[in-house]
JSON list of C-alpha atoms in Angstrom, two decimals:
[
{"chain": "A", "resi": 1, "resn": "MET", "atom": "CA", "xyz": [-85.33, 56.65, 21.68]},
{"chain": "A", "resi": 2, "resn": "PRO", "atom": "CA", "xyz": [-85.74, 58.44, 25.02]},
{"chain": "A", "resi": 3, "resn": "SER", "atom": "CA", "xyz": [-89.20, 60.11, 25.47]},
{"chain": "A", "resi": 4, "resn": "LEU", "atom": "CA", "xyz": [-89.58, 64.23, 26.20]},
{"chain": "A", "resi": 5, "resn": "ILE", "atom": "CA", "xyz": [-90.51, 63.21, 29.59]},
{"chain": "A", "resi": 6, "resn": "GLU", "atom": "CA", "xyz": [-87.64, 60.72, 30.38]},
{"chain": "A", "resi": 7, "resn": "MET", "atom": "CA", "xyz": [-85.23, 63.96, 29.29]},
{"chain": "A", "resi": 8, "resn": "VAL", "atom": "CA", "xyz": [-87.13, 66.48, 31.15]},
{"chain": "A", "resi": 9, "resn": "PHE", "atom": "CA", "xyz": [-86.56, 64.19, 33.89]},
{"chain": "A", "resi": 10, "resn": "LEU", "atom": "CA", "xyz": [-82.60, 63.99, 33.29]},
{"chain": "A", "resi": 11, "resn": "LEU", "atom": "CA", "xyz": [-82.30, 67.58, 32.54]},
{"chain": "A", "resi": 12, "resn": "PHE", "atom": "CA", "xyz": [-83.91, 68.84, 36.01]},
{"chain": "A", "resi": 13, "resn": "GLY", "atom": "CA", "xyz": [-82.08, 66.43, 37.49]},
{"chain": "A", "resi": 14, "resn": "VAL", "atom": "CA", "xyz": [-78.38, 67.01, 36.26]},
{"chain": "A", "resi": 15, "resn": "ALA", "atom": "CA", "xyz": [-79.68, 71.05, 36.44]},
{"chain": "A", "resi": 16, "resn": "ALA", "atom": "CA", "xyz": [-80.59, 70.31, 40.54]},
{"chain": "A", "resi": 17, "resn": "VAL", "atom": "CA", "xyz": [-77.29, 68.01, 41.21]},
{"chain": "A", "resi": 18, "resn": "VAL", "atom": "CA", "xyz": [-74.74, 71.09, 39.74]},
{"chain": "A", "resi": 19, "resn": "PHE", "atom": "CA", "xyz": [-77.09, 73.91, 41.01]},
{"chain": "A", "resi": 20, "resn": "GLY", "atom": "CA", "xyz": [-77.01, 71.75, 44.65]},
{"chain": "A", "resi": 21, "resn": "VAL", "atom": "CA", "xyz": [-73.45, 72.04, 44.38]},
{"chain": "A", "resi": 22, "resn": "VAL", "atom": "CA", "xyz": [-72.60, 75.18, 43.48]},
{"chain": "A", "resi": 23, "resn": "ILE", "atom": "CA", "xyz": [-74.58, 76.28, 46.62]},
{"chain": "A", "resi": 24, "resn": "ALA", "atom": "CA", "xyz": [-74.11, 73.54, 49.64]},
{"chain": "A", "resi": 25, "resn": "PHE", "atom": "CA", "xyz": [-70.03, 73.89, 48.89]},
{"chain": "A", "resi": 26, "resn": "ASN", "atom": "CA", "xyz": [-70.18, 77.49, 48.22]},
{"chain": "A", "resi": 27, "resn": "VAL", "atom": "CA", "xyz": [-68.05, 77.38, 44.69]},
{"chain": "A", "resi": 28, "resn": "ARG", "atom": "CA", "xyz": [-66.88, 81.26, 43.71]},
{"chain": "A", "resi": 29, "resn": "GLY", "atom": "CA", "xyz": [-69.01, 82.28, 46.46]},
{"chain": "A", "resi": 30, "resn": "VAL", "atom": "CA", "xyz": [-72.07, 81.70, 45.15]},
{"chain": "A", "resi": 31, "resn": "THR", "atom": "CA", "xyz": [-73.77, 81.76, 48.60]},
{"chain": "A", "resi": 32, "resn": "THR", "atom": "CA", "xyz": [-71.96, 84.50, 49.95]},
{"chain": "A", "resi": 33, "resn": "ARG", "atom": "CA", "xyz": [-72.63, 86.97, 47.67]},
{"chain": "A", "resi": 34, "resn": "ARG", "atom": "CA", "xyz": [-76.51, 85.57, 47.80]},
{"chain": "A", "resi": 35, "resn": "VAL", "atom": "CA", "xyz": [-75.96, 85.93, 51.83]},
{"chain": "A", "resi": 36, "resn": "GLU", "atom": "CA", "xyz": [-75.05, 89.90, 51.29]},
{"chain": "A", "resi": 37, "resn": "ARG", "atom": "CA", "xyz": [-77.25, 90.90, 48.64]},
{"chain": "A", "resi": 38, "resn": "THR", "atom": "CA", "xyz": [-80.45, 90.21, 51.06]},
{"chain": "A", "resi": 39, "resn": "TYR", "atom": "CA", "xyz": [-78.74, 92.00, 54.01]},
{"chain": "A", "resi": 40, "resn": "ARG", "atom": "CA", "xyz": [-78.06, 94.90, 52.27]},
{"chain": "A", "resi": 41, "resn": "LYS", "atom": "CA", "xyz": [-81.50, 94.67, 50.10]},
{"chain": "A", "resi": 42, "resn": "LEU", "atom": "CA", "xyz": [-83.01, 94.47, 53.69]},
{"chain": "A", "resi": 43, "resn": "GLU", "atom": "CA", "xyz": [-80.64, 97.24, 55.27]},
{"chain": "A", "resi": 44, "resn": "LEU", "atom": "CA", "xyz": [-82.59, 99.66, 52.85]},
{"chain": "A", "resi": 45, "resn": "MET", "atom": "CA", "xyz": [-86.02, 98.53, 53.28]},
{"chain": "A", "resi": 46, "resn": "HIS", "atom": "CA", "xyz": [-85.15, 99.09, 57.41]},
{"chain": "A", "resi": 47, "resn": "GLN", "atom": "CA", "xyz": [-83.98, 102.60, 56.79]},
{"chain": "A", "resi": 48, "resn": "ALA", "atom": "CA", "xyz": [-86.05, 103.63, 54.05]},
{"chain": "A", "resi": 49, "resn": "SER", "atom": "CA", "xyz": [-88.68, 102.97, 56.61]},
{"chain": "A", "resi": 50, "resn": "GLY", "atom": "CA", "xyz": [-87.20, 104.83, 58.81]},
{"chain": "A", "resi": 51, "resn": "ARG", "atom": "CA", "xyz": [-86.22, 102.33, 61.51]},
{"chain": "A", "resi": 52, "resn": "LEU", "atom": "CA", "xyz": [-82.96, 103.01, 63.71]},
{"chain": "A", "resi": 53, "resn": "GLY", "atom": "CA", "xyz": [-81.74, 99.85, 65.26]},
{"chain": "A", "resi": 54, "resn": "PRO", "atom": "CA", "xyz": [-79.85, 96.88, 63.70]},
{"chain": "A", "resi": 55, "resn": "VAL", "atom": "CA", "xyz": [-81.72, 95.19, 60.84]},
{"chain": "A", "resi": 56, "resn": "SER", "atom": "CA", "xyz": [-82.48, 91.14, 62.04]},
{"chain": "A", "resi": 57, "resn": "VAL", "atom": "CA", "xyz": [-82.11, 88.90, 59.21]},
{"chain": "A", "resi": 58, "resn": "PRO", "atom": "CA", "xyz": [-84.42, 85.98, 58.70]},
{"chain": "A", "resi": 59, "resn": "LEU", "atom": "CA", "xyz": [-83.74, 82.17, 58.82]},
{"chain": "A", "resi": 60, "resn": "PHE", "atom": "CA", "xyz": [-84.24, 82.09, 54.57]},
{"chain": "A", "resi": 61, "resn": "GLY", "atom": "CA", "xyz": [-81.11, 84.90, 54.42]},
{"chain": "A", "resi": 62, "resn": "THR", "atom": "CA", "xyz": [-78.53, 83.09, 56.18]},
{"chain": "A", "resi": 63, "resn": "ALA", "atom": "CA", "xyz": [-75.94, 81.34, 54.36]},
{"chain": "A", "resi": 64, "resn": "GLY", "atom": "CA", "xyz": [-76.37, 78.33, 56.74]},
{"chain": "A", "resi": 65, "resn": "TYR", "atom": "CA", "xyz": [-80.40, 77.87, 55.70]},
{"chain": "A", "resi": 66, "resn": "LEU", "atom": "CA", "xyz": [-79.41, 78.16, 51.72]},
{"chain": "A", "resi": 67, "resn": "ARG", "atom": "CA", "xyz": [-76.22, 75.21, 52.42]},
{"chain": "A", "resi": 68, "resn": "PHE", "atom": "CA", "xyz": [-78.97, 72.97, 53.40]},
{"chain": "A", "resi": 69, "resn": "LEU", "atom": "CA", "xyz": [-80.98, 73.73, 50.66]},
{"chain": "A", "resi": 70, "resn": "GLY", "atom": "CA", "xyz": [-78.50, 73.08, 48.12]},
{"chain": "A", "resi": 71, "resn": "ALA", "atom": "CA", "xyz": [-77.48, 69.73, 50.24]},
{"chain": "A", "resi": 72, "resn": "VAL", "atom": "CA", "xyz": [-81.76, 69.02, 49.28]},
{"chain": "A", "resi": 73, "resn": "MET", "atom": "CA", "xyz": [-80.95, 69.61, 45.89]},
{"chain": "A", "resi": 74, "resn": "ILE", "atom": "CA", "xyz": [-78.48, 66.90, 45.18]},
{"chain": "A", "resi": 75, "resn": "PRO", "atom": "CA", "xyz": [-79.97, 63.82, 46.49]},
{"chain": "A", "resi": 76, "resn": "PHE", "atom": "CA", "xyz": [-83.23, 64.63, 44.62]},
{"chain": "A", "resi": 77, "resn": "GLY", "atom": "CA", "xyz": [-81.61, 65.35, 41.00]},
{"chain": "A", "resi": 78, "resn": "LEU", "atom": "CA", "xyz": [-79.81, 62.21, 41.69]},
{"chain": "A", "resi": 79, "resn": "ILE", "atom": "CA", "xyz": [-83.03, 60.55, 42.15]},
{"chain": "A", "resi": 80, "resn": "MET", "atom": "CA", "xyz": [-84.74, 62.11, 39.04]},
{"chain": "A", "resi": 81, "resn": "ILE", "atom": "CA", "xyz": [-81.57, 61.39, 37.15]},
{"chain": "A", "resi": 82, "resn": "VAL", "atom": "CA", "xyz": [-81.87, 57.48, 38.50]},
{"chain": "A", "resi": 83, "resn": "ALA", "atom": "CA", "xyz": [-86.00, 58.12, 37.54]},
{"chain": "A", "resi": 84, "resn": "SER", "atom": "CA", "xyz": [-84.83, 58.64, 34.03]},
{"chain": "A", "resi": 85, "resn": "VAL", "atom": "CA", "xyz": [-82.52, 56.44, 33.21]},
{"chain": "A", "resi": 86, "resn": "ALA", "atom": "CA", "xyz": [-84.79, 53.94, 34.72]},
{"chain": "A", "resi": 87, "resn": "LEU", "atom": "CA", "xyz": [-87.82, 55.36, 32.17]},
{"chain": "A", "resi": 88, "resn": "MET", "atom": "CA", "xyz": [-85.28, 54.55, 29.39]},
{"chain": "A", "resi": 89, "resn": "SER", "atom": "CA", "xyz": [-84.45, 50.90, 30.28]},
{"chain": "A", "resi": 90, "resn": "LEU", "atom": "CA", "xyz": [-88.08, 50.07, 30.27]},
{"chain": "A", "resi": 91, "resn": "PRO", "atom": "CA", "xyz": [-89.29, 48.34, 27.25]},
{"chain": "A", "resi": 92, "resn": "GLY", "atom": "CA", "xyz": [-91.53, 49.93, 24.37]}
]
């Protein structure tokens, strides 16, 4: 019978892989919508402060950065899955 730690590792590993794939490969436009939402928020903050120049988007608001984070999440989720399976196979 797997313990709670092994099940948590397995659950979070699978979640990390799924969310990583969704973000990295822009499934159903998730990354694009997130970038648009960030840009709109920055634009409203920019206008509210009275600035008239163009809005500069920081690195963390770009689609490339989000896709990079998704690509990083996939192997770490796989490592968590392998660790949970290894823990489950230990005797005792």
